[in-house]
Coordinates of C-alpha atoms (C1' of nucleotides) in Angstrom, one line a residue:
Chain N
M1 CA 119.6 125.7 97.1
Q2 CA 118.5 128.4 99.4
L3 CA 117.3 128.1 103.0
P4 CA 113.6 128.4 102.5
E5 CA 113.6 125.9 99.7
A6 CA 115.8 123.5 101.7
K7 CA 113.3 123.7 104.6
Q8 CA 110.5 122.9 102.3
K9 CA 112.3 119.9 101.0
F10 CA 113.1 118.6 104.4
I11 CA 109.5 119.0 105.5
E12 CA 108.4 117.1 102.5
T13 CA 110.9 114.4 102.8
W14 CA 110.3 113.9 106.5
G15 CA 106.6 113.7 105.9
K16 CA 107.0 111.1 103.2
L17 CA 109.2 109.0 105.3
G18 CA 106.7 109.2 108.2
S19 CA 103.8 108.1 106.0
E20 CA 105.8 105.1 104.7
W21 CA 106.4 104.0 108.2
G22 CA 102.9 104.4 109.5
I23 CA 103.1 107.9 110.9
N24 CA 100.6 110.4 109.7
R25 CA 102.2 112.7 107.1
T26 CA 101.0 115.9 108.6
M27 CA 102.3 114.9 112.0
A28 CA 105.7 114.2 110.5
Q29 CA 105.6 117.5 108.7
V30 CA 104.8 119.6 111.7
H31 CA 107.5 117.8 113.6
A32 CA 110.0 118.6 110.7
L33 CA 108.9 122.2 110.8
L34 CA 109.6 122.5 114.5
L35 CA 112.9 120.7 114.1
V36 CA 114.3 123.3 111.8
T37 CA 112.8 126.3 113.7
P38 CA 115.1 127.7 116.4
D39 CA 112.3 128.9 118.6
A40 CA 108.8 127.8 119.7
L41 CA 105.9 128.4 117.3
T42 CA 102.2 129.1 118.0
T43 CA 99.4 127.1 116.5
E44 CA 98.7 130.0 114.2
Q45 CA 102.3 130.0 112.8
V46 CA 102.2 126.3 112.2
M47 CA 98.9 126.7 110.3
E48 CA 100.4 129.5 108.3
E49 CA 103.7 127.8 107.4
L50 CA 102.1 124.5 106.4
S51 CA 98.8 125.8 105.1
I52 CA 96.7 123.5 107.3
S53 CA 93.5 124.2 109.2
R54 CA 93.3 125.1 112.8
G55 CA 91.7 121.8 113.8
N56 CA 94.3 119.8 112.1
A57 CA 97.2 121.9 113.6
N58 CA 95.7 121.6 117.0
M59 CA 95.2 117.8 116.9
T60 CA 98.6 117.2 115.3
L61 CA 100.3 119.2 118.0
R62 CA 98.5 117.4 120.7
D63 CA 99.5 114.1 119.1
L64 CA 103.1 115.2 119.0
I65 CA 103.0 116.0 122.7
G66 CA 101.5 112.6 123.3
W67 CA 104.5 111.1 121.5
G68 CA 106.8 113.1 123.7
L69 CA 108.4 114.8 120.8
V70 CA 107.1 118.3 121.4
E71 CA 106.5 120.4 124.4
K72 CA 104.1 123.2 125.1
Q73 CA 105.6 126.4 126.4
L74 CA 103.8 129.1 128.2
R75 CA 105.2 132.6 128.2
P76 CA 104.5 134.9 131.2
G77 CA 102.0 137.6 130.3
E78 CA 100.9 135.7 127.1
R79 CA 97.8 133.6 126.6
K80 CA 99.0 131.8 123.5
E81 CA 100.6 128.5 123.7
Y82 CA 104.0 127.9 122.1
F83 CA 105.3 124.6 120.8
Y84 CA 108.9 123.5 120.8
A85 CA 110.5 120.3 119.5
D86 CA 113.4 118.6 121.2
K87 CA 116.2 118.8 118.7
D88 CA 118.4 115.9 120.0
I89 CA 118.0 113.3 117.3
W90 CA 119.0 110.5 119.6
N91 CA 116.2 111.5 122.0
I92 CA 113.8 111.6 119.1
A93 CA 114.7 108.1 117.9
R94 CA 114.5 106.8 121.4
Q95 CA 111.1 108.4 122.0
V96 CA 109.6 107.1 118.8
A97 CA 110.9 103.6 119.4
K98 CA 109.6 103.6 123.0
E99 CA 106.1 104.8 122.0
R100 CA 105.7 102.4 119.1
R101 CA 106.8 99.5 121.1
K102 CA 104.2 100.4 123.7
R103 CA 101.4 101.1 121.3
E104 CA 102.0 98.4 118.7
L105 CA 104.5 95.8 119.6
E106 CA 103.2 95.0 123.1
P107 CA 99.7 94.0 122.1
V108 CA 101.2 91.7 119.5
L109 CA 103.5 90.1 122.0
K110 CA 100.5 89.5 124.2
T111 CA 98.6 87.8 121.4
L112 CA 101.6 85.7 120.4
E113 CA 101.9 84.5 124.0
E114 CA 98.3 83.2 123.7
L115 CA 98.9 81.6 120.3
V116 CA 102.0 79.7 121.5
Q117 CA 99.8 78.1 124.2
V118 CA 97.3 76.6 121.7
K119 CA 97.4 72.8 122.0
G120 CA 96.9 70.3 119.2
D121 CA 97.8 67.0 117.6
K122 CA 101.6 66.7 117.4
N123 CA 101.3 64.5 114.3
D124 CA 99.2 67.0 112.3
P125 CA 101.5 68.9 110.0
E126 CA 99.0 71.8 110.1
F127 CA 99.5 72.0 113.8
K128 CA 103.2 71.5 113.7
T129 CA 103.7 74.3 111.3
F130 CA 101.5 76.6 113.2
H131 CA 103.1 75.9 116.5
K132 CA 106.6 76.2 115.1
S133 CA 105.9 79.6 113.5
M134 CA 104.3 80.9 116.7
T135 CA 107.2 79.7 118.8
D136 CA 109.8 81.2 116.5
I137 CA 108.1 84.5 116.1
N138 CA 107.5 84.7 119.8
K139 CA 111.1 84.0 120.6
M140 CA 112.4 86.5 118.1
S141 CA 110.0 89.2 119.1
K142 CA 110.8 88.8 122.8
N143 CA 114.5 89.0 121.9
A144 CA 114.0 92.0 119.8
D145 CA 112.0 93.5 122.6
R146 CA 114.6 92.9 125.1
M147 CA 117.3 94.2 122.8
L148 CA 115.2 97.4 122.2
D149 CA 114.8 97.8 125.9
T150 CA 118.5 97.5 126.5
M151 CA 119.2 99.9 123.7
L152 CA 116.7 102.5 125.1
Q153 CA 118.6 102.3 128.3
A154 CA 122.0 102.3 126.7
D155 CA 123.1 105.2 128.7
E156 CA 122.7 103.2 131.8
S157 CA 124.3 100.0 130.5
W158 CA 128.1 99.9 130.3
F159 CA 128.0 97.2 127.7
W160 CA 125.6 98.7 125.2
G161 CA 126.6 102.2 126.3
S162 CA 130.1 101.6 125.1
I163 CA 129.0 100.0 121.9
F164 CA 126.7 102.8 121.0
K165 CA 129.3 105.4 121.7
M166 CA 130.9 104.1 118.6
F167 CA 127.8 105.1 116.6
K168 CA 127.0 108.5 118.2
Chain G
M1 CA 91.4 78.0 121.5
Q2 CA 91.3 75.6 118.5
L3 CA 93.7 75.6 115.6
P4 CA 91.4 77.2 113.0
E5 CA 90.5 80.0 115.3
A6 CA 94.1 80.5 116.3
K7 CA 95.1 80.7 112.7
Q8 CA 92.5 83.3 112.1
K9 CA 93.7 85.3 115.0
F10 CA 97.3 85.2 113.8
I11 CA 96.3 86.3 110.4
E12 CA 94.4 89.2 111.8
T13 CA 97.2 90.2 114.2
W14 CA 99.9 90.0 111.6
G15 CA 97.8 92.0 109.2
K16 CA 97.2 94.7 111.8
L17 CA 100.8 94.9 112.7
G18 CA 101.7 95.2 109.0
S19 CA 99.4 98.1 108.4
E20 CA 100.6 100.0 111.4
W21 CA 104.1 99.8 110.0
G22 CA 103.3 100.8 106.5
I23 CA 102.8 97.3 104.9
N24 CA 99.6 96.7 103.1
R25 CA 97.2 94.7 105.3
T26 CA 96.3 92.1 102.8
M27 CA 99.9 91.5 101.9
A28 CA 100.7 90.8 105.6
Q29 CA 97.7 88.6 105.9
V30 CA 98.5 86.5 102.8
H31 CA 102.0 86.2 104.2
A32 CA 100.6 85.1 107.6
L33 CA 98.5 82.5 105.9
L34 CA 101.4 81.1 104.1
L35 CA 103.5 81.1 107.2
V36 CA 101.1 78.8 109.1
T37 CA 100.5 76.5 106.1
P38 CA 102.8 73.6 105.8
D39 CA 102.7 73.3 102.1
A40 CA 102.4 75.7 99.1
L41 CA 99.0 77.1 98.2
T42 CA 97.5 78.1 94.8
T43 CA 96.1 81.5 94.1
E44 CA 92.7 79.9 94.2
Q45 CA 93.3 78.6 97.8
V46 CA 94.5 82.0 99.0
M47 CA 91.4 83.7 97.5
E48 CA 89.2 81.1 99.2
E49 CA 90.9 81.2 102.7
L50 CA 91.0 85.0 102.9
S51 CA 87.9 85.8 100.9
I52 CA 89.7 88.1 98.5
S53 CA 89.4 88.6 94.8
R54 CA 91.5 86.9 92.2
G55 CA 93.1 90.2 91.1
N56 CA 94.0 91.1 94.7
A57 CA 95.4 87.7 95.4
N58 CA 97.5 87.7 92.3
M59 CA 98.9 91.2 92.9
T60 CA 99.6 90.5 96.5
L61 CA 101.4 87.3 95.8
R62 CA 103.6 89.0 93.2
D63 CA 104.4 91.7 95.7
L64 CA 105.4 89.1 98.3
I65 CA 107.7 87.6 95.7
G66 CA 109.1 91.0 95.0
W67 CA 109.9 91.4 98.7
G68 CA 111.7 88.0 98.7
L69 CA 109.3 86.5 101.2
V70 CA 107.5 84.0 99.0
E71 CA 108.5 81.8 96.2
K72 CA 106.6 80.4 93.3
Q73 CA 106.7 76.6 93.0
L74 CA 105.9 74.7 89.8
R75 CA 104.9 71.0 90.0
P76 CA 105.7 68.7 87.2
G77 CA 102.6 67.8 85.2
E78 CA 100.6 70.7 86.8
R79 CA 99.8 74.0 85.3
K80 CA 98.9 75.8 88.4
E81 CA 101.4 77.9 90.3
Y82 CA 102.0 77.2 94.0
F83 CA 103.2 79.7 96.5
Y84 CA 105.4 78.9 99.5
A85 CA 106.7 81.2 102.2
D86 CA 110.1 80.8 103.8
K87 CA 109.3 80.0 107.5
D88 CA 112.7 81.1 109.0
I89 CA 111.7 84.2 111.0
W90 CA 115.3 85.4 111.0
N91 CA 115.4 85.4 107.2
I92 CA 112.0 87.2 107.1
A93 CA 113.2 89.9 109.4
R94 CA 116.4 90.3 107.4
Q95 CA 114.6 90.4 104.1
V96 CA 112.1 93.0 105.2
A97 CA 114.8 95.2 106.7
K98 CA 116.8 95.0 103.6
E99 CA 113.9 95.9 101.3
R100 CA 112.7 98.8 103.3
R101 CA 116.1 100.2 103.6
K102 CA 116.5 100.1 99.9
R103 CA 113.1 101.4 99.0
E104 CA 112.6 104.0 101.7
L105 CA 115.7 104.8 103.6
E106 CA 118.1 105.2 100.8
P107 CA 116.2 108.0 99.0
V108 CA 116.0 109.9 102.3
L109 CA 119.7 109.5 102.9
K110 CA 120.3 110.9 99.4
T111 CA 118.2 114.0 100.1
L112 CA 119.7 114.6 103.5
E113 CA 123.1 114.6 101.9
E114 CA 122.0 117.4 99.7
L115 CA 120.4 119.3 102.5
V116 CA 123.6 119.2 104.6
Q117 CA 125.4 120.9 101.8
V118 CA 123.1 124.0 101.9
K119 CA 125.2 127.1 102.6
G120 CA 124.0 130.1 104.6
D121 CA 124.8 132.9 107.0
K122 CA 126.5 131.4 110.1
N123 CA 125.0 134.1 112.3
D124 CA 121.4 133.5 111.3
P125 CA 119.8 131.3 114.0
E126 CA 117.4 130.0 111.4
F127 CA 120.3 128.7 109.4
K128 CA 122.2 127.4 112.4
T129 CA 119.2 125.4 113.6
F130 CA 118.6 124.0 110.1
H131 CA 122.1 123.1 109.5
K132 CA 122.5 121.4 112.9
S133 CA 119.4 119.4 112.5
M134 CA 120.4 118.2 109.0
T135 CA 123.9 117.3 110.2
D136 CA 122.6 115.4 113.2
I137 CA 120.0 113.5 111.3
N138 CA 122.3 112.7 108.6
K139 CA 125.0 111.5 111.0
M140 CA 122.5 109.3 112.9
S141 CA 120.9 107.9 109.7
K142 CA 124.2 107.0 108.3
N143 CA 125.2 105.2 111.5
A144 CA 121.8 103.4 111.7
D145 CA 122.3 102.4 108.1
R146 CA 125.8 101.1 108.7
M147 CA 124.6 99.3 111.8
L148 CA 121.7 97.7 109.8
D149 CA 124.1 96.7 107.1
T150 CA 126.4 95.1 109.7
M151 CA 123.5 93.3 111.3
L152 CA 122.2 92.0 108.0
Q153 CA 125.6 90.5 107.4
A154 CA 125.9 89.4 111.0
D155 CA 126.7 85.9 109.9
E156 CA 129.8 87.2 108.3
S157 CA 131.0 89.5 111.0
W158 CA 132.6 87.9 114.0
F159 CA 131.8 90.9 116.2
W160 CA 128.1 91.3 115.6
G161 CA 127.8 87.6 114.8
S162 CA 128.8 86.8 118.3
I163 CA 126.6 89.4 119.8
F164 CA 123.6 88.2 117.9
K165 CA 124.1 84.6 118.9
M166 CA 123.1 85.8 122.3
F167 CA 119.7 86.7 120.9
K168 CA 119.0 83.9 118.6
Chain H
dT1 C1' 79.9 139.2 135.6
dT2 C1' 81.4 139.8 130.5
dA3 C1' 83.8 139.6 126.5
dA4 C1' 87.9 138.8 124.2
dA5 C1' 91.5 135.5 123.3
dC6 C1' 92.4 131.3 122.8
dT7 C1' 91.8 125.9 122.3
dT8 C1' 89.2 121.9 121.4
dT9 C1' 85.8 119.0 119.1
dC10 C1' 83.6 116.4 115.5
dA11 C1' 80.5 115.6 111.5
dA12 C1' 81.0 116.2 106.9
dA13 C1' 84.1 116.6 102.8
dA14 C1' 88.3 115.6 100.5
dC15 C1' 91.7 112.7 99.6
dT16 C1' 94.3 108.2 99.4
dT17 C1' 94.7 103.5 99.2
dT18 C1' 93.0 99.1 98.4
dT19 C1' 90.0 95.9 96.2
dT20 C1' 87.1 94.1 92.8
dG21 C1' 86.0 91.6 88.6
dA22 C1' 85.6 91.3 83.9
dA23 C1' 88.4 91.4 79.9
dA24 C1' 92.8 90.6 77.9
dG25 C1' 96.8 87.9 77.8
dT26 C1' 99.6 83.7 78.0
dT27 C1' 100.8 79.0 78.0
dT28 C1' 100.2 74.2 77.2
dA29 C1' 98.1 69.9 75.4
dT30 C1' 96.1 67.9 71.8
Chain S
dA1 C1' 95.5 75.8 64.9
dT2 C1' 92.4 75.5 68.8
dA3 C1' 90.6 75.6 73.2
dA4 C1' 91.1 74.9 77.9
dA5 C1' 93.6 76.2 82.0
dC6 C1' 95.5 79.4 84.0
dT7 C1' 97.6 84.4 85.0
dT8 C1' 97.7 89.4 84.6
dT9 C1' 95.9 93.9 84.0
dC10 C1' 93.4 98.1 85.1
dA11 C1' 89.4 101.2 85.4
dA12 C1' 85.9 101.8 88.4
dA13 C1' 84.1 101.1 93.1
dA14 C1' 84.7 100.5 97.9
dA15 C1' 87.0 101.2 102.0
dG16 C1' 89.9 103.7 104.9
dT17 C1' 92.2 107.9 106.4
dT18 C1' 93.0 112.6 106.9
dT19 C1' 91.5 117.4 106.8
dT20 C1' 88.4 121.1 107.2
dG21 C1' 85.9 124.7 109.5
dA22 C1' 82.4 126.3 112.1
dA23 C1' 80.5 125.8 116.6
dA24 C1' 81.3 124.8 121.4
dG25 C1' 84.3 125.1 125.2
dT26 C1' 87.7 127.2 128.3
dT27 C1' 90.5 130.6 130.4
dT28 C1' 91.8 135.2 131.7
dA29 C1' 91.7 140.2 132.5
dA30 C1' 89.2 143.9 133.8

DNA sequence: TTAAACTTTCAAAACTTTTTGAAAGTTTAT
DNA sequence: ATAAACTTTCAAAAAGTTTTGAAAGTTTAA
């Protein structure tokens, strides 16, 4: 397989993976493109490479910046904006985990907290089952959340830090 | 908040979370319904409770069985099929992780393996960036995969087993 | 100023996914 | 063998999501 074909395949694969995990396909594709490109690209170049419209390219690039995955670069004497993706995969994973936790997990944790509080008749099986499920899910989510938090700060924690070094 | 309202809220929340993470909303909702219901339900009851069509209920229930989250129960002397969800949240999480790894991560790992092999000119920055990204992503994915695998078998591993006990 | 070079917006169109419901299929009891 | 009770299928419709592109907005240089 030659480089251009390989790039295409990577963009396609990354896009598919993204969409299966709730990330807009185009966003994942633009990210993939920037990941395999040594230097920063302009909106125009992204449009060109992926055959997408200006509006789409613009919105997607802004989203990627919002996710902390891409940065805008300005070059002295040039008006165009250039976009560059961090290529450290560990940073990328961290960043995505962080954002999704904030955007999607946190609101759920808040709701669960409420639902655990719901009072009812302790002899009613309906209530018992509901309460147990809420308590269990809440407990596990909180633990997962704490664990994620610890992992995200792994560099600062000797304990997880040393465990993760095994995997880096 | 009263029980029926709380149930509704949980079903809604679970459904939303599912769809944000690439799981069909209805499937997550049916699962949520079964999670807060002490006993097994029939297709008819699921249709009724969630106001969905027979076809949809049937397909969704079969999908849930395919994910290993729900089991079909048959009662002696009855023709109807009853559906029951495992309520152990640790099992649920394990099961979902296992399935998604198999369905979505494995194919990506296979493609990455190919892409790492792609040969090219070592002085071409295009090639260098591509190759480095592929190698890094591949390495991390493999590690994540190994880690997941270890976690899924945590019960059988003294090392992770003892770490996870802290979180259970 | 002005106009050229860019970026952003958003309503409408295209596309994708999910849902419906009626018809076909299957199983069981008699 | 029949028919009632139940489950499955799938084409068409609805719902949801993403993309387009032209127009509006902004910034900069002269």
